[in-house]
Coordinates of C-alpha atoms and ligand atoms in Angstrom, one line a residue:
M22 CA 267.5 116.7 232.5
H23 CA 269.1 114.8 235.4
A24 CA 267.7 111.8 237.2
M25 CA 268.5 109.2 239.7
V26 CA 268.2 106.0 237.7
L27 CA 267.8 102.4 238.8
N28 CA 269.9 100.5 236.2
S29 CA 269.7 97.1 237.8
L30 CA 267.7 95.7 240.7
L31 CA 269.2 95.7 244.2
S32 CA 271.8 98.3 243.2
P33 CA 272.1 102.0 244.2
L34 CA 270.4 104.6 242.0
A35 CA 272.9 106.3 239.7
W36 CA 273.0 110.1 238.9
K37 CA 272.6 110.5 235.2
E38 CA 272.3 113.3 232.6
L39 CA 269.6 112.4 230.0
P40 CA 268.4 114.2 226.9
D41 CA 265.4 116.5 227.6
R42 CA 262.2 114.7 226.6
T43 CA 259.3 116.2 224.6
P44 CA 255.8 115.3 225.5
G45 CA 253.9 113.2 222.9
A46 CA 250.2 113.4 222.1
G47 CA 248.1 113.5 225.4
E48 CA 251.2 114.1 227.5
I49 CA 252.7 116.9 229.5
R50 CA 256.2 117.6 230.7
V51 CA 256.5 118.5 234.4
K52 CA 259.5 120.3 235.9
V53 CA 259.8 118.5 239.2
A54 CA 259.8 120.7 242.3
A55 CA 259.6 117.9 244.9
C56 CA 259.2 114.1 244.9
G57 CA 258.3 112.1 247.9
V58 CA 260.0 108.8 248.7
C59 CA 257.6 106.0 249.3
R60 CA 258.1 102.4 250.7
T61 CA 257.0 101.2 247.2
D62 CA 260.2 102.8 245.8
L63 CA 262.1 100.3 248.1
H64 CA 260.0 97.4 246.7
V65 CA 260.9 98.6 243.1
V66 CA 264.6 98.9 243.9
D67 CA 264.6 95.5 245.7
G68 CA 262.8 93.8 242.8
E69 CA 259.9 92.7 245.0
L70 CA 257.2 93.7 242.5
P71 CA 256.2 91.5 239.6
D72 CA 257.8 92.1 236.2
P73 CA 260.4 94.7 237.2
Q74 CA 261.6 97.0 234.5
V75 CA 265.0 98.5 234.4
P76 CA 266.4 101.0 233.7
I77 CA 263.7 103.0 235.4
I78 CA 263.5 106.4 237.2
P79 CA 261.6 105.7 240.5
G80 CA 259.3 108.2 242.3
H81 CA 255.6 108.6 242.2
E82 CA 254.8 111.5 244.6
I83 CA 255.7 114.2 242.2
V84 CA 254.9 117.9 242.6
G85 CA 255.9 120.2 239.8
R86 CA 254.9 122.7 237.1
I87 CA 253.9 122.0 233.6
D88 CA 256.6 123.3 231.2
A89 CA 255.5 121.7 228.0
I90 CA 252.2 120.3 226.7
G91 CA 251.7 117.8 223.9
T92 CA 249.0 117.8 221.3
G93 CA 245.4 117.0 222.3
V94 CA 245.7 117.9 226.0
E95 CA 242.8 119.8 227.4
G96 CA 242.2 121.5 230.7
L97 CA 245.8 122.1 231.7
R98 CA 248.1 125.1 231.2
L99 CA 251.8 125.9 231.2
G100 CA 253.0 126.9 234.6
Q101 CA 250.2 125.1 236.4
R102 CA 251.2 123.1 239.5
V103 CA 250.2 119.5 239.3
G104 CA 250.8 116.2 241.1
I105 CA 251.7 113.0 239.3
P106 CA 250.7 110.0 241.4
W107 CA 251.4 106.3 241.2
L108 CA 248.6 105.5 238.7
G109 CA 250.2 106.9 235.5
H110 CA 248.0 105.4 232.8
T111 CA 245.0 103.1 232.3
C112 CA 243.6 101.4 229.2
G113 CA 240.2 102.9 229.6
A114 CA 238.6 99.8 228.0
C115 CA 239.0 96.8 230.3
S116 CA 236.2 95.6 232.5
Y117 CA 237.7 97.4 235.5
C118 CA 238.2 100.7 233.7
I119 CA 234.6 100.8 232.5
T120 CA 233.1 100.1 235.9
Q121 CA 234.9 102.8 237.9
H122 CA 237.6 100.4 239.1
E123 CA 240.5 101.9 237.1
N124 CA 242.8 101.2 240.1
L125 CA 242.5 97.5 239.0
C126 CA 243.1 98.1 235.2
D127 CA 244.4 95.1 233.3
R128 CA 246.9 97.2 231.3
P129 CA 248.0 100.0 233.6
L130 CA 251.2 102.0 233.8
F131 CA 252.6 103.0 237.2
T132 CA 254.7 106.0 237.7
G133 CA 258.2 105.2 238.8
Y134 CA 257.7 101.4 238.3
T135 CA 256.6 100.8 234.7
R136 CA 257.0 104.4 233.4
D137 CA 259.6 106.8 234.5
G138 CA 258.9 108.8 237.6
G139 CA 260.0 111.8 239.6
F140 CA 263.5 111.2 241.0
A141 CA 264.5 113.6 238.3
T142 CA 264.5 117.3 237.4
A143 CA 261.7 116.6 234.9
T144 CA 259.2 113.9 233.9
I145 CA 256.7 113.1 231.2
A146 CA 253.2 112.2 232.3
D147 CA 249.9 111.2 230.7
A148 CA 248.0 114.4 231.1
R149 CA 244.8 112.7 232.1
F150 CA 246.4 111.3 235.2
A151 CA 247.9 114.6 236.4
L152 CA 246.1 116.0 239.5
P153 CA 245.7 119.8 239.6
L154 CA 247.1 121.0 243.0
G155 CA 246.3 124.6 243.3
E156 CA 248.8 126.8 245.2
A157 CA 248.1 125.9 248.8
G158 CA 251.0 124.2 250.7
T159 CA 254.7 124.0 249.9
D160 CA 255.8 121.6 247.2
V161 CA 257.7 119.6 249.8
D162 CA 254.6 119.3 252.1
V163 CA 252.3 118.4 249.2
A164 CA 254.4 115.7 247.7
P165 CA 253.7 112.9 250.3
L166 CA 250.0 113.5 249.9
L167 CA 250.2 112.0 246.4
C168 CA 250.8 108.4 247.6
A169 CA 251.0 108.2 251.3
G170 CA 248.0 110.5 251.6
L171 CA 246.0 109.1 248.7
I172 CA 246.5 105.4 249.4
G173 CA 245.8 106.2 253.1
W174 CA 242.6 107.9 252.1
R175 CA 241.5 105.0 249.9
S176 CA 242.3 102.6 252.8
L177 CA 240.4 104.7 255.2
V178 CA 237.3 104.8 253.0
I179 CA 237.5 101.0 252.6
A180 CA 238.0 100.6 256.4
G181 CA 234.4 101.8 256.9
V182 CA 233.0 104.4 259.3
G183 CA 234.0 102.8 262.6
R184 CA 235.2 105.2 265.2
R185 CA 238.1 103.1 266.7
L186 CA 240.8 102.9 264.0
G187 CA 244.0 101.0 264.4
L188 CA 247.0 102.0 262.2
Y189 CA 249.8 99.5 262.0
G190 CA 253.1 101.0 260.9
F191 CA 253.3 104.7 261.8
G192 CA 255.2 106.2 258.8
A193 CA 254.4 108.6 256.1
A194 CA 250.9 107.4 255.3
A195 CA 249.8 106.9 259.0
H196 CA 251.1 110.3 260.1
I197 CA 248.8 111.9 257.5
L198 CA 245.9 109.5 258.0
A199 CA 245.9 109.9 261.8
Q200 CA 245.1 113.6 261.3
V201 CA 242.4 112.9 258.7
A202 CA 240.8 110.3 261.1
A203 CA 241.0 112.8 264.0
W204 CA 239.3 115.4 261.9
Q205 CA 236.5 112.9 261.3
N206 CA 236.2 112.4 265.1
R207 CA 237.7 109.0 265.1
S208 CA 240.0 107.6 267.8
V209 CA 243.3 106.5 266.4
Y210 CA 245.3 103.6 267.9
A211 CA 248.9 103.7 266.6
F212 CA 251.0 100.6 266.4
T213 CA 254.7 101.0 265.8
R214 CA 257.7 98.6 265.8
P215 CA 257.9 97.2 269.4
G216 CA 259.9 99.5 271.6
D217 CA 259.9 102.5 269.2
V218 CA 258.8 104.9 271.9
S219 CA 259.9 108.0 270.0
N220 CA 257.5 107.1 267.1
Q221 CA 254.8 106.3 269.6
A222 CA 255.3 109.8 271.1
F223 CA 255.1 111.2 267.6
A224 CA 251.8 109.5 267.0
R225 CA 250.4 110.9 270.3
R226 CA 251.5 114.4 269.3
L227 CA 249.5 114.0 266.1
G228 CA 246.4 113.2 268.1
A229 CA 246.5 109.4 268.5
H230 CA 244.3 108.3 271.3
W231 CA 246.6 105.4 272.1
A232 CA 250.1 104.3 270.9
G233 CA 252.0 101.2 271.5
G234 CA 254.0 98.4 270.0
S235 CA 252.6 96.1 267.3
D236 CA 253.0 93.2 269.6
E237 CA 250.5 94.8 272.1
M238 CA 246.7 94.6 272.1
P239 CA 244.8 97.9 272.1
P240 CA 243.0 98.8 275.4
E241 CA 239.6 98.4 273.5
P242 CA 238.6 96.3 270.5
L243 CA 239.0 98.2 267.3
D244 CA 236.3 98.8 264.7
A245 CA 238.9 98.6 261.9
A246 CA 242.6 98.4 261.4
I247 CA 244.8 99.5 258.4
I248 CA 248.2 97.8 258.0
F249 CA 250.8 100.0 256.3
A250 CA 253.8 98.0 257.5
T251 CA 255.0 95.3 255.2
V252 CA 255.0 92.6 257.8
G253 CA 252.6 89.7 257.2
D254 CA 252.8 88.7 260.9
L255 CA 250.7 91.8 261.6
V256 CA 247.6 90.4 259.8
P257 CA 246.6 87.9 262.6
M258 CA 247.6 90.5 265.2
A259 CA 245.3 93.0 263.7
L260 CA 242.5 90.5 263.2
K261 CA 242.8 89.7 266.9
A262 CA 242.5 93.4 267.7
V263 CA 239.3 94.1 265.8
R264 CA 235.8 93.5 267.2
K265 CA 233.2 91.1 265.7
G266 CA 232.4 92.4 262.2
G267 CA 235.6 94.5 262.2
R268 CA 237.7 94.9 259.1
V269 CA 241.4 94.7 258.5
V270 CA 242.7 96.5 255.5
C271 CA 246.2 95.8 254.0
A272 CA 247.3 99.0 252.4
G273 CA 250.8 97.9 251.1
I274 CA 251.7 96.7 247.6
H275 CA 254.0 94.1 249.1
M276 CA 254.0 92.1 252.3
S277 CA 256.0 89.3 253.8
D278 CA 254.1 86.0 254.0
I279 CA 251.1 85.9 256.3
P280 CA 251.6 83.1 258.9
S281 CA 248.8 80.6 259.3
F282 CA 246.3 81.5 262.0
P283 CA 243.3 79.9 263.7
Y284 CA 240.0 80.4 261.9
S285 CA 238.6 81.9 265.1
L286 CA 240.4 85.1 264.3
L287 CA 238.4 85.6 261.1
W288 CA 235.1 84.1 262.5
E289 CA 232.3 86.4 263.6
E290 CA 232.3 88.2 260.2
R291 CA 235.7 89.8 260.6
Q292 CA 236.9 90.9 257.1
L293 CA 240.4 90.9 255.6
V294 CA 240.8 93.0 252.5
S295 CA 243.6 94.8 250.5
V296 CA 243.8 98.1 248.8
A297 CA 245.4 98.4 245.4
N298 CA 246.5 101.6 243.7
L299 CA 244.1 104.5 243.5
T300 CA 241.6 106.0 241.1
R301 CA 241.7 109.6 239.8
Q302 CA 238.5 110.2 241.8
D303 CA 240.3 109.2 245.0
G304 CA 242.8 111.9 244.2
L305 CA 240.2 114.6 243.5
D306 CA 238.2 113.6 246.6
F307 CA 241.2 113.6 249.0
L308 CA 242.9 116.7 247.6
S309 CA 239.7 118.7 248.0
L310 CA 239.5 117.8 251.7
V311 CA 243.2 118.6 252.5
P312 CA 242.7 122.4 252.9
K313 CA 239.7 121.8 255.2
I314 CA 241.6 119.3 257.4
G315 CA 244.7 121.5 257.8
I316 CA 247.1 118.6 257.8
V317 CA 250.5 119.3 259.4
M318 CA 253.2 117.5 257.4
K319 CA 256.4 116.2 258.9
T320 CA 258.9 115.9 256.1
T321 CA 262.6 115.3 255.9
P322 CA 264.0 116.9 252.7
Y323 CA 267.0 115.5 250.8
P324 CA 268.7 116.8 247.6
L325 CA 267.8 114.6 244.6
I326 CA 271.4 113.4 244.4
K327 CA 271.0 111.9 247.9
A328 CA 268.2 109.7 246.9
N329 CA 270.1 106.6 248.0
E330 CA 270.5 108.0 251.4
A331 CA 266.8 108.8 251.7
L332 CA 266.0 105.2 250.7
A333 CA 268.4 103.8 253.2
D334 CA 267.0 106.0 256.0
L335 CA 263.4 105.0 255.0
R336 CA 264.5 101.3 255.2
A337 CA 266.0 101.8 258.6
G338 CA 263.1 104.0 259.9
R339 CA 265.5 106.8 260.7
F340 CA 263.1 109.7 260.3
E341 CA 259.6 110.7 261.3
G342 CA 257.0 111.3 258.7
A343 CA 258.0 111.4 255.0
A344 CA 261.2 111.9 253.0
V345 CA 261.1 114.2 250.0
L346 CA 263.6 114.7 247.3
I347 CA 264.3 118.2 245.9
P348 CA 266.0 118.5 242.5
Ligands
LIG16 ZN1 241.8 99.1 232.0
LIG17 ZN1 253.7 105.1 247.1

């Protein structure tokens, strides 16, 4: 197999030939067809997440087909198309796992961060965490659903049922979620980097009711806001934009420090919460809705060997929607 490997933090990924791996008990091997590039991959490369492990193969939006099955695996078959998301393994025994909060497991493994991921021609996964995908949609279009879509979905559920929804940072996750929210008859208010009029136009094309810079206030108070951008300064901005009792959801795994702000922004029962990881049930819930919603994906494909270019373009905001690597 071949992979783009992170050998040391803050360095480019290196193209490497590795011995083929054999799935152990409870594992499957997946021949990768496409793997999305997520902002979290940048945090992994930059060493911004706790306890970084190198060498590691990043990538946690994996679409592929099972080409080997270890002992004791049930319910999956050779050739089946599956998705391998960020949550790669949980202990099944901690207080979070046994109360349907496996996203908060005390002893988890995360794909592309603490176990090898999908910037590769093949990957080994814990079979219990593989999501059956069916055959609808191309591999490239489905890949970004596995993190951008799933984390967006979990964030949307946690944001509550309010109709006016703000999305801060209009990248891969927001471009999917805007369509989900529109399907739910919500009004989306899209906030981009100040002055990024092309991304604002992109948001409007996807059905956003309003689009503007993150330094602007929406024309009406929002019921909820989800922050996908990694900029802590957006937290007080979003709190200012939501109505009394409104909720601000931080969807990213990493954010720059949040500046101090007057208590009046939180007063009147505004809520500030974060979303961490996903559960397998989130995956099943969201993927069952996708065909009904008819999400139009905007993707920019790159050959696997150009992973560093894809990461650089993501960092610089040089494409609309989501980048996807193809082995
Ligand atoms: Zn656990
Ligand atoms: Zn991700």
